[in-house]
Coordinates of C-alpha atoms in Angstrom, one line a residue:
X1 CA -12.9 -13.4 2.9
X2 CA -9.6 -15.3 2.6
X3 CA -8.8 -12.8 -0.2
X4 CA -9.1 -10.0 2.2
X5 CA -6.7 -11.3 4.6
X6 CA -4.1 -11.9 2.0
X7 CA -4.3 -8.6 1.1
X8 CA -4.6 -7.7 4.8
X9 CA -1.1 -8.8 5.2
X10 CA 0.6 -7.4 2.0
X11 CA -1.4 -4.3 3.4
X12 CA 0.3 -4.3 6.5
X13 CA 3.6 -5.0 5.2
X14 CA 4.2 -1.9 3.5
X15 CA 5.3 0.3 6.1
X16 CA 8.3 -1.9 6.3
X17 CA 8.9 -1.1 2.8
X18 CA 8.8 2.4 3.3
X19 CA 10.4 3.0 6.1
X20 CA 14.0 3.7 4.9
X21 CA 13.1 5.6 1.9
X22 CA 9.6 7.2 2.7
X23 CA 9.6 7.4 6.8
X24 CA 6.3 9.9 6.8
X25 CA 4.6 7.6 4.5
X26 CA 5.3 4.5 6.7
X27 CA 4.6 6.4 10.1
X28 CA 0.6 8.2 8.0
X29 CA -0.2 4.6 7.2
X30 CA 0.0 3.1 10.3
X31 CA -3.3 4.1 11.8
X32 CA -5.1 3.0 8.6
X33 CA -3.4 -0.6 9.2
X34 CA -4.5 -0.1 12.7
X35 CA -8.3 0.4 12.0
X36 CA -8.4 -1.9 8.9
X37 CA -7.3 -4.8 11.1
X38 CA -10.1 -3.6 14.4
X39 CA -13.2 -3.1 11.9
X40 CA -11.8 -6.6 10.1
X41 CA -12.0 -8.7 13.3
X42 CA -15.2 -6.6 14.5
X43 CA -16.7 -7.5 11.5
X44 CA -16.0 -11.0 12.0
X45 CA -17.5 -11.2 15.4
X46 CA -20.6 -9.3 14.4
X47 CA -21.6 -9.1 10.9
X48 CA -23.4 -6.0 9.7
X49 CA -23.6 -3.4 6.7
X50 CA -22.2 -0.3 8.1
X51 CA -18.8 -2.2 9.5
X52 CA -18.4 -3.8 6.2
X53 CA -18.8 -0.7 4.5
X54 CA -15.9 1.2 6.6
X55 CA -13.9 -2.0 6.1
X56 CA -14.1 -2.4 2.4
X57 CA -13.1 1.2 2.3
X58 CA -10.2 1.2 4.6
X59 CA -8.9 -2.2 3.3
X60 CA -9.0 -0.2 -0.1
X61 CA -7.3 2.2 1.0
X62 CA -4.7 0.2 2.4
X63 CA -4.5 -1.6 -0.9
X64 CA -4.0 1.5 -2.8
X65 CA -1.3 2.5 -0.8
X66 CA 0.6 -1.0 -0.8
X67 CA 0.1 -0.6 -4.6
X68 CA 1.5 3.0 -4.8
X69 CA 4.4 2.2 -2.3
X70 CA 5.6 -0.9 -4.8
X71 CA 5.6 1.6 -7.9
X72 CA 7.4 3.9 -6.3
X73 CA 9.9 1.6 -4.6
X74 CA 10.2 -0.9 -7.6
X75 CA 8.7 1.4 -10.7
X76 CA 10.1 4.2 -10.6
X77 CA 14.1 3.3 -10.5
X78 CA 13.2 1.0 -13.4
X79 CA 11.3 3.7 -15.8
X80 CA 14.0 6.2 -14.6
X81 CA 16.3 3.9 -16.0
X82 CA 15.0 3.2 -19.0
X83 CA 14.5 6.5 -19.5
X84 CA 18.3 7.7 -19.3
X85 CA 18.8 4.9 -21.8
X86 CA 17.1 6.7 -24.4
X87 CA 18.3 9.5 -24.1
X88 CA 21.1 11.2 -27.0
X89 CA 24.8 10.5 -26.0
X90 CA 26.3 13.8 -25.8
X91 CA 29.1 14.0 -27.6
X92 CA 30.7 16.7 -25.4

């Protein structure tokens, strides 16, 4: 379960990431971080099947979306990048 709150936290950091660049990203993954975090500590409390089901899957979406927003804050600029580099000089 510690794994989960690590990634809990990285979760619930990305909206701060976002928010400059990707403002409608931030502000559509809030209620996700929202409900991941209230089935977590419901889960805790009182242990059963169907609240660890919904929390594995919002945690994983959550995590997916953490994953996404560091590709396409960190990735992307790199590869884009790299790809001008290779690129043919113009001569003209």
């Amino acid at each position: 379960m510690g794994i989960f709150f690590f990634y809990m936290f990285v979760a619930s950091a990305t909206p701060l990431f976002l928010w400059l660049e990707y403002h409608k990203l931030a502000v559509a993954s809030i209620p996700g971080i929202f409900a991941m975090w209230i089935l977590g500590a419901i889960y805790i409390i009182s242990p059963s099947w169907w609240l660890e089901a919904w929390f594995i899957f919002t945690f994983s979406v959550n995590v997916v979306l953490a994953h996404y927003a560091a590709i396409v804050l960190y990735g992307m600029p790199y590869i884009k990048q790299k790809r001008l580099e290779r690129q043919p000089k113009r001569l003209i």
